[in-house]
Coordinates of C-alpha atoms in Angstrom, one line a residue:
M1 CA 165.7 163.8 53.7
S2 CA 162.9 161.9 55.4
D3 CA 163.3 160.3 58.8
Q4 CA 163.0 156.9 57.2
E5 CA 165.8 157.7 54.8
N6 CA 167.9 159.0 57.7
E7 CA 167.3 155.7 59.5
K8 CA 168.3 153.6 56.5
K9 CA 171.4 155.7 56.1
T10 CA 172.3 155.3 59.8
D11 CA 171.8 151.5 59.6
K12 CA 174.1 151.3 56.6
S13 CA 176.7 153.6 58.2
S14 CA 176.6 151.4 61.4
Q15 CA 177.3 148.3 59.4
Q16 CA 180.0 149.9 57.3
S17 CA 181.7 151.3 60.4
M18 CA 182.0 147.8 61.8
W19 CA 182.7 145.7 58.7
G20 CA 184.8 148.4 57.0
G21 CA 184.6 149.2 53.3
R22 CA 184.3 145.7 51.9
F23 CA 180.5 145.7 51.8
G24 CA 178.5 148.2 49.8
A25 CA 175.1 147.5 51.1
G26 CA 173.5 146.5 54.4
P27 CA 172.1 143.0 55.0
S28 CA 168.5 142.0 54.1
A29 CA 166.0 141.9 56.9
V30 CA 166.1 138.1 57.0
M31 CA 169.9 138.1 57.1
Q32 CA 169.8 140.7 59.9
E33 CA 167.4 138.6 61.9
I34 CA 169.4 135.3 61.6
N35 CA 172.7 137.1 62.1
A36 CA 171.9 139.1 65.2
S37 CA 172.5 137.6 68.7
I38 CA 171.9 140.7 70.8
G39 CA 168.6 139.2 72.0
F40 CA 170.5 136.7 74.2
D41 CA 174.1 137.7 74.4
K42 CA 173.4 141.1 75.9
R43 CA 173.8 139.4 79.3
L44 CA 177.5 139.3 78.6
Y45 CA 177.8 143.0 78.9
G46 CA 179.7 142.9 82.2
E47 CA 182.2 140.4 81.0
D48 CA 182.7 142.4 77.7
I49 CA 183.3 145.6 79.6
A50 CA 185.8 143.8 82.0
G51 CA 187.6 142.3 79.0
S52 CA 187.8 145.6 77.2
M53 CA 189.1 147.5 80.2
A54 CA 191.9 144.8 80.6
H55 CA 192.7 145.1 76.9
A56 CA 192.8 148.9 77.1
D57 CA 195.2 148.8 80.1
M58 CA 197.5 146.4 78.3
L59 CA 197.4 148.5 75.1
A60 CA 198.5 151.5 77.1
S61 CA 201.1 149.7 79.1
T62 CA 202.7 148.4 75.9
G63 CA 202.6 151.8 74.3
I64 CA 200.1 150.8 71.6
I65 CA 197.7 153.5 72.7
T66 CA 198.2 156.5 75.0
A67 CA 197.3 156.7 78.6
E68 CA 194.8 159.4 77.8
D69 CA 193.0 157.1 75.4
R70 CA 193.0 154.4 78.0
D71 CA 191.5 156.7 80.6
A72 CA 188.9 157.9 78.1
I73 CA 188.0 154.3 77.2
H74 CA 187.6 153.3 80.9
A75 CA 185.4 156.3 81.6
G76 CA 183.3 155.6 78.5
L77 CA 182.9 151.9 79.4
E78 CA 181.8 152.8 82.9
Q79 CA 179.1 155.1 81.3
V80 CA 178.0 152.3 79.0
R81 CA 177.7 150.0 82.0
A82 CA 175.7 152.5 83.9
E83 CA 173.3 153.0 81.0
I84 CA 172.8 149.2 80.6
E85 CA 172.2 148.7 84.3
A86 CA 169.8 151.7 84.4
G87 CA 167.8 150.3 81.4
A88 CA 168.7 153.4 79.4
F89 CA 170.8 151.6 76.7
T90 CA 169.4 151.4 73.2
Y91 CA 169.8 148.1 71.4
D92 CA 169.8 147.9 67.6
P93 CA 169.7 144.5 65.8
A94 CA 171.8 146.0 63.0
L95 CA 174.7 146.0 65.4
E96 CA 174.4 142.2 65.8
D97 CA 175.8 141.5 69.3
I98 CA 176.6 143.0 72.6
H99 CA 180.3 143.5 71.6
M100 CA 179.4 145.8 68.7
H101 CA 176.8 147.6 70.7
I102 CA 179.3 148.5 73.4
E103 CA 182.0 149.5 71.0
S104 CA 179.6 151.6 68.9
R105 CA 178.2 153.4 72.0
L106 CA 181.8 153.8 73.4
R107 CA 182.8 155.5 70.2
E108 CA 179.8 157.9 70.4
I109 CA 180.9 158.8 73.9
V110 CA 184.7 159.2 73.6
G111 CA 185.3 159.5 69.9
D112 CA 188.5 158.2 68.3
A113 CA 189.8 156.8 71.6
G114 CA 186.9 154.3 71.5
A115 CA 187.8 153.3 67.9
R116 CA 191.4 152.4 69.1
L117 CA 190.1 149.9 71.6
H118 CA 189.8 147.1 69.1
T119 CA 193.5 147.3 68.1
A120 CA 195.2 143.9 68.3
R121 CA 192.0 141.9 69.0
S122 CA 189.1 140.4 67.0
R123 CA 185.6 139.7 67.9
N124 CA 186.6 136.0 67.8
D125 CA 189.0 136.2 70.8
Q126 CA 186.7 138.8 72.4
V127 CA 183.7 136.6 72.3
A128 CA 185.6 133.5 73.5
T129 CA 187.0 135.5 76.4
D130 CA 183.6 136.9 77.5
F131 CA 182.0 133.5 77.3
R132 CA 184.7 131.9 79.4
L133 CA 184.4 134.7 82.0
W134 CA 180.6 134.2 82.1
C135 CA 180.8 130.4 82.5
R136 CA 183.4 130.8 85.2
G137 CA 181.1 133.2 87.1
A138 CA 178.3 130.6 86.8
I139 CA 180.5 127.9 88.2
E140 CA 181.5 130.1 91.1
R141 CA 177.8 130.8 91.9
F142 CA 177.1 127.1 91.8
D143 CA 179.9 126.4 94.2
E144 CA 178.2 128.6 96.8
L145 CA 174.8 127.1 96.1
Y146 CA 176.2 123.6 96.5
A147 CA 177.7 124.5 99.8
A148 CA 174.2 125.4 101.0
F149 CA 172.6 122.4 99.4
I150 CA 175.1 119.9 101.0
S151 CA 174.8 121.6 104.4
T152 CA 171.0 121.2 104.2
L153 CA 171.3 117.5 103.3
L154 CA 173.7 117.0 106.2
D155 CA 171.2 118.6 108.6
V156 CA 168.5 116.2 107.4
A157 CA 170.9 113.2 107.6
D158 CA 171.9 114.2 111.1
T159 CA 168.4 114.5 112.4
H160 CA 167.5 111.1 110.9
A161 CA 170.7 109.1 111.5
D162 CA 168.5 106.6 113.5
T163 CA 165.3 106.8 111.4
I164 CA 164.8 103.3 109.9
M165 CA 163.4 102.9 106.4
P166 CA 163.5 100.2 103.7
G167 CA 166.4 100.1 101.4
F168 CA 165.4 99.1 97.9
T169 CA 166.8 97.3 94.9
H170 CA 164.6 97.1 91.7
L171 CA 162.3 99.3 93.9
Q172 CA 161.6 96.1 95.9
T173 CA 162.3 96.0 99.6
A174 CA 165.8 94.7 100.1
Q175 CA 167.4 95.5 103.5
P176 CA 166.7 98.0 106.2
V177 CA 168.7 101.2 106.2
T178 CA 168.4 104.6 107.9
L179 CA 167.1 107.7 106.3
G180 CA 170.3 109.4 107.3
H181 CA 172.3 106.8 105.4
H182 CA 170.0 107.3 102.4
I183 CA 170.4 111.1 102.4
M184 CA 174.2 110.7 102.8
A185 CA 174.2 108.9 99.4
Y186 CA 173.0 112.2 97.9
V187 CA 175.6 114.1 99.9
E188 CA 178.3 112.0 98.2
M189 CA 176.8 112.7 94.8
A190 CA 176.6 116.4 95.5
M191 CA 180.2 116.5 96.7
R192 CA 181.3 114.9 93.4
D193 CA 179.1 117.3 91.4
R194 CA 180.6 120.2 93.2
A195 CA 184.1 118.9 92.6
R196 CA 183.4 118.3 88.9
L197 CA 182.3 121.9 88.5
M198 CA 185.5 123.2 90.1
D199 CA 187.5 120.8 87.9
C200 CA 185.7 122.3 84.9
R201 CA 186.6 125.8 86.1
G202 CA 190.2 124.9 86.3
R203 CA 190.3 123.8 82.6
L204 CA 188.4 126.7 81.3
N205 CA 190.4 129.3 83.2
E206 CA 192.8 130.2 80.4
S207 CA 192.5 133.4 78.4
P208 CA 191.8 133.6 74.7
L209 CA 192.3 137.3 74.6
G210 CA 195.0 138.4 72.2
A211 CA 194.6 135.4 69.9
A212 CA 192.9 137.9 67.6
A213 CA 191.0 136.4 64.6
L214 CA 192.9 133.1 64.6
A215 CA 196.6 133.7 64.0
G216 CA 197.6 136.1 66.8
T217 CA 198.7 139.7 66.1
G218 CA 201.8 141.6 64.9
F219 CA 201.4 144.1 67.7
A220 CA 203.7 143.7 70.7
I221 CA 200.9 142.8 73.1
D222 CA 201.2 141.2 76.6
R223 CA 198.7 138.4 76.8
H224 CA 199.9 137.4 80.3
Q225 CA 199.0 140.9 81.6
T226 CA 195.4 140.6 80.3
A227 CA 195.1 137.0 81.5
E228 CA 196.2 138.0 85.0
A229 CA 193.9 141.1 85.1
L230 CA 190.9 139.0 84.3
G231 CA 191.7 136.3 86.8
F232 CA 192.8 133.7 84.3
D233 CA 195.6 131.3 85.2
A234 CA 197.4 131.9 81.9
P235 CA 196.8 132.8 78.3
M236 CA 195.9 129.9 76.0
N237 CA 198.9 128.5 74.2
N238 CA 197.5 128.2 70.7
S239 CA 195.6 131.1 68.9
L240 CA 193.6 128.7 66.7
D241 CA 192.5 126.7 69.7
A242 CA 191.7 129.9 71.6
V243 CA 189.1 131.1 69.2
S244 CA 187.7 127.8 67.9
S245 CA 187.3 125.7 71.0
R246 CA 184.0 125.4 73.0
D247 CA 184.9 122.3 74.9
F248 CA 184.8 124.4 78.1
A249 CA 181.1 125.0 77.5
L250 CA 180.5 121.4 76.6
E251 CA 182.2 120.3 79.8
L252 CA 180.1 122.6 81.8
L253 CA 176.9 121.3 80.2
A254 CA 178.1 117.7 80.6
T255 CA 178.8 118.4 84.3
L256 CA 175.4 120.0 84.8
S257 CA 173.7 117.1 83.0
I258 CA 175.3 114.7 85.6
A259 CA 174.4 117.0 88.5
A260 CA 170.9 117.5 87.2
T261 CA 170.5 113.7 86.9
H262 CA 171.3 113.4 90.6
L263 CA 168.8 116.1 91.5
S264 CA 166.3 114.3 89.3
R265 CA 166.8 111.0 91.2
L266 CA 166.2 112.7 94.5
A267 CA 163.2 114.5 93.1
D268 CA 161.8 111.2 91.9
E269 CA 162.1 109.7 95.3
I270 CA 160.3 112.7 96.8
V271 CA 157.5 112.2 94.3
L272 CA 157.3 108.5 95.2
W273 CA 157.6 109.0 99.0
A274 CA 154.9 111.7 99.0
T275 CA 152.3 109.3 97.5
P276 CA 149.8 107.8 99.9
A277 CA 151.0 104.3 98.8
F278 CA 154.4 105.1 100.3
G279 CA 153.4 107.7 102.9
F280 CA 157.1 108.3 103.7
L281 CA 156.9 112.1 103.8
T282 CA 154.4 115.0 103.8
L283 CA 154.9 117.9 101.4
S284 CA 154.4 121.3 102.8
D285 CA 152.4 124.0 101.0
S286 CA 155.6 125.7 100.0
F287 CA 156.6 123.1 97.4
S288 CA 153.3 121.6 96.3
T289 CA 150.2 122.6 94.5
G290 CA 146.6 121.7 94.4
S291 CA 144.3 120.4 91.8
S292 CA 141.7 122.4 89.9
I293 CA 139.1 119.7 90.3
M294 CA 140.2 117.4 93.2
P295 CA 140.3 119.3 96.5
Q296 CA 142.2 116.6 98.3
K297 CA 145.3 116.7 96.1
R298 CA 148.7 117.8 97.2
N299 CA 150.8 117.6 94.1
P300 CA 154.7 117.5 94.2
D301 CA 155.0 119.8 91.3
A302 CA 158.4 121.3 92.3
A303 CA 159.9 117.9 92.5
E304 CA 158.3 116.9 89.2
L305 CA 159.7 119.9 87.4
I306 CA 163.2 119.4 88.8
R307 CA 162.9 115.8 87.5
A308 CA 162.0 117.1 84.1
K309 CA 164.6 119.8 83.8
V310 CA 167.4 117.3 83.2
G311 CA 166.0 116.6 79.8
R312 CA 166.5 120.3 78.8
I313 CA 169.9 120.5 80.3
S314 CA 171.3 117.3 78.7
G315 CA 169.5 118.4 75.5
A316 CA 171.5 121.6 75.6
M317 CA 174.7 119.6 75.8
N318 CA 173.7 117.4 72.9
G319 CA 172.7 120.4 70.8
L320 CA 176.0 122.2 71.3
M321 CA 177.8 118.9 70.6
M322 CA 176.1 118.7 67.2
V323 CA 177.0 122.4 66.5
M324 CA 180.7 121.7 67.1
K325 CA 181.1 118.2 65.8
G326 CA 181.9 119.1 62.1
L327 CA 183.4 122.6 62.3
P328 CA 186.9 123.1 60.7
L329 CA 189.3 125.4 62.5
A330 CA 189.0 128.2 63.4
Y331 CA 185.9 130.3 63.8
S332 CA 182.6 129.7 62.0
K333 CA 179.3 131.6 62.6
D334 CA 177.8 128.3 63.7
M335 CA 179.5 129.0 67.0
Q336 CA 177.2 131.9 67.7
E337 CA 174.7 129.1 68.6
D338 CA 176.9 128.2 71.7
K339 CA 175.6 130.7 74.1
E340 CA 171.8 130.5 74.2
P341 CA 171.7 126.8 75.2
V342 CA 174.4 127.3 77.8
F343 CA 172.6 130.4 79.3
K344 CA 169.3 128.5 79.5
A345 CA 170.8 125.3 80.9
V346 CA 172.6 127.3 83.6
D347 CA 169.4 129.2 84.5
D348 CA 167.5 125.9 84.7
F349 CA 170.0 124.2 86.8
E350 CA 170.4 127.1 89.2
L351 CA 166.6 127.1 89.7
C352 CA 166.6 123.4 90.3
L353 CA 169.4 123.5 92.8
V354 CA 167.8 126.3 94.8
A355 CA 164.4 124.6 94.7
M356 CA 165.8 121.3 95.9
T357 CA 167.7 123.0 98.7
G358 CA 164.4 124.6 99.8
M359 CA 162.5 121.3 99.6
M360 CA 165.1 119.5 101.7
A361 CA 165.1 122.3 104.3
D362 CA 161.4 121.8 104.4
F363 CA 161.7 118.0 104.5
R364 CA 159.0 116.3 106.7
P365 CA 159.4 112.5 106.8
N366 CA 157.0 110.1 108.5
P367 CA 159.2 107.8 110.5
A368 CA 156.4 105.5 111.6
A369 CA 155.5 104.7 108.0
M370 CA 159.1 104.2 107.1
R371 CA 159.7 101.9 110.0
A372 CA 156.6 99.8 109.1
A373 CA 157.7 99.5 105.5
A374 CA 161.2 98.5 106.5
G375 CA 159.9 95.4 108.2
Q376 CA 158.0 94.2 105.2
G377 CA 159.2 91.9 102.4
F378 CA 161.4 89.8 104.6
S379 CA 164.0 92.6 104.7
T380 CA 166.1 90.8 107.3
A381 CA 166.6 87.6 105.3
T382 CA 170.2 88.5 104.6
D383 CA 170.8 88.9 108.4
L384 CA 169.4 85.4 108.8
A385 CA 171.8 84.0 106.2
D386 CA 174.7 85.9 107.7
W387 CA 173.9 84.4 111.1
L388 CA 174.0 80.9 109.7
V389 CA 177.4 81.7 108.2
R390 CA 178.8 83.3 111.3
E391 CA 177.3 81.0 114.0
L392 CA 177.0 77.7 112.2
K393 CA 180.0 78.1 109.9
M394 CA 177.8 77.3 107.0
P395 CA 179.0 78.2 103.5
F396 CA 177.2 81.3 102.3
R397 CA 175.6 79.6 99.3
D398 CA 174.2 76.9 101.6
A399 CA 173.1 79.6 104.0
H400 CA 171.4 81.4 101.1
H401 CA 169.5 78.2 100.2
V402 CA 168.4 77.6 103.8
T403 CA 167.3 81.2 104.2
G404 CA 165.3 81.0 101.0
A405 CA 163.4 77.9 102.3
I406 CA 162.7 79.7 105.6
V407 CA 161.4 82.7 103.7
K408 CA 159.1 80.4 101.7
L409 CA 157.8 78.9 104.9
A410 CA 157.1 82.4 106.3
E411 CA 155.3 83.3 103.1
G412 CA 153.1 80.2 103.5
E413 CA 152.3 81.1 107.1
N414 CA 151.6 84.7 106.0
C415 CA 154.0 86.1 108.7
D416 CA 157.3 87.8 109.0
L417 CA 160.5 85.9 109.7
A418 CA 160.6 87.0 113.3
D419 CA 157.1 85.6 113.8
L420 CA 158.1 82.1 113.0
T421 CA 158.7 79.7 115.9
L422 CA 162.0 78.1 116.6
D423 CA 160.5 74.7 115.8
Q424 CA 159.4 75.9 112.4
M425 CA 162.9 77.2 111.6
Q426 CA 164.5 74.0 112.9
S427 CA 162.3 72.0 110.6
I428 CA 164.4 73.6 107.8
E429 CA 167.8 73.7 109.6
P430 CA 167.9 71.7 113.0
K431 CA 171.1 73.6 114.2
I432 CA 169.4 76.9 114.4
T433 CA 169.1 78.2 118.0
S434 CA 167.0 80.8 119.7
A435 CA 169.8 83.3 119.2
I436 CA 168.6 83.7 115.7
F437 CA 165.8 86.0 116.9
D438 CA 168.5 88.6 118.1
V439 CA 169.2 89.5 114.4
L440 CA 165.8 89.4 112.8
S441 CA 164.5 92.9 113.9
V442 CA 165.1 95.8 111.6
E443 CA 166.8 97.7 114.4
A444 CA 169.3 94.9 114.9
S445 CA 169.9 94.6 111.2
V446 CA 170.7 98.3 110.8
A447 CA 172.9 98.4 113.9
S448 CA 174.9 95.4 112.6
R449 CA 176.0 97.1 109.3
T450 CA 179.1 98.6 110.8
S451 CA 181.5 98.0 107.8
F452 CA 182.9 101.2 106.4
G453 CA 180.2 103.0 104.5
G454 CA 177.5 100.9 106.0
T455 CA 174.1 102.1 107.4
A456 CA 174.7 101.7 111.1
P457 CA 173.8 105.0 112.8
E458 CA 177.3 105.3 114.3
N459 CA 178.7 105.1 110.8
V460 CA 176.2 107.6 109.5
R461 CA 177.2 110.1 112.2
A462 CA 180.9 109.6 111.5
Q463 CA 180.3 110.3 107.8
I464 CA 178.3 113.4 108.5
S465 CA 181.1 114.7 110.7
A466 CA 183.6 114.0 108.0
A467 CA 181.5 115.7 105.4
R468 CA 181.0 118.8 107.6
K469 CA 184.7 119.0 108.1
K470 CA 185.3 118.8 104.3
L471 CA 182.7 121.6 103.8
D472 CA 184.5 123.7 106.4
D473 CA 187.9 123.1 104.9
L474 CA 186.6 124.1 101.4
E475 CA 185.1 127.2 102.8
K476 CA 188.4 128.1 104.5
L477 CA 190.3 127.4 101.3
S478 CA 187.9 129.6 99.4
V479 CA 188.3 132.5 101.8
T480 CA 192.1 132.1 101.6
E481 CA 192.2 132.2 97.8
S482 CA 189.9 135.2 97.6

């Protein structure tokens, strides 16, 4: 028999050994190509091995397989792991996915003991278990990365708690704020993003293992044992739900989409602030690139790419939503399309988070440019109106009207509010006194915003202190739980 004939016979034998005697011929090349997922799901090998070991332990403890078979399975799976990690493992598209690859190689290593591993489980619950484990691991990595990101933001905010900059609405100068206050807004967003991820972890942390194909199994298995062994809080209550639900992956993608949107907004501000028109910051060589034709250029490419990635991440969420929206219970092959977008979205988001942490650690603002911009556009007009309310007991709407008239006067004189004379202001409102000039500087404006959550430097420092304590408490809690 030729080598080619032997190869065809082996391929057919591999398929029949996995699918049983129902099929008399192997799939066509096109079917094999569309059916195989090994090209992307091989990254689940660690989760698959962990799940198989837990399953083997449970099968042995319930007397479904012998202790000797369990030990052989464990030893064989460790050999498979070593081969994969050493790059010595052979992948065959005919075996479809990482689950079949590991099982097939295990059987080659340990014989019949390996064939007993799949007792009382299906690829349906096996895949769902592996995928949940992988998503949980990704969330736990993100939790650590967020701790570093938030800490970096806090360092920037602390350094610049007094650095004055313009606050914007509609991208128009609105009121003076501090750079520390501005950065603390992103700290709040990042805190919520981190919390959403951990909420997502809590909901996904239930085990599908033992649900089998869709209806459970007649073997006397212990699903609580495997759930505990794999670090799940409990087994999933319904076997149909266990194998057919991917809302945990959708929730992860939705959470990452929100978080990526926050990173994108910060990235967009870095892009704006780095332009000569703003001049609020200078990008270092570490996170910028040059131009192939214009030697003076320093392009904020890292920030721009972070800004763009949210499209891919939210696109992954929408794509998976469309896969799942019309599927009847329980499992359909459509669900093989769940992993690739999640893997890519997680990879993209992780890169964005690490890159943004690096950019913020390298953050080099230009306080003088920020201070000069903060004084433009009559940014202390609200302070003038508030003074009229507070000192002259004027209704705010009337004060708003008077202030608007004074702003119009300053525009006509081509000067700032603080540069108007008292006589000029009194021509609009005779009761105004020289005390008005105490509130018209940007420094006075910022210092006056002492309401909870306001931009006054003392507020900013208090919020930084509270955020650092929250970070420390979460770190202590994480250490205690581990």
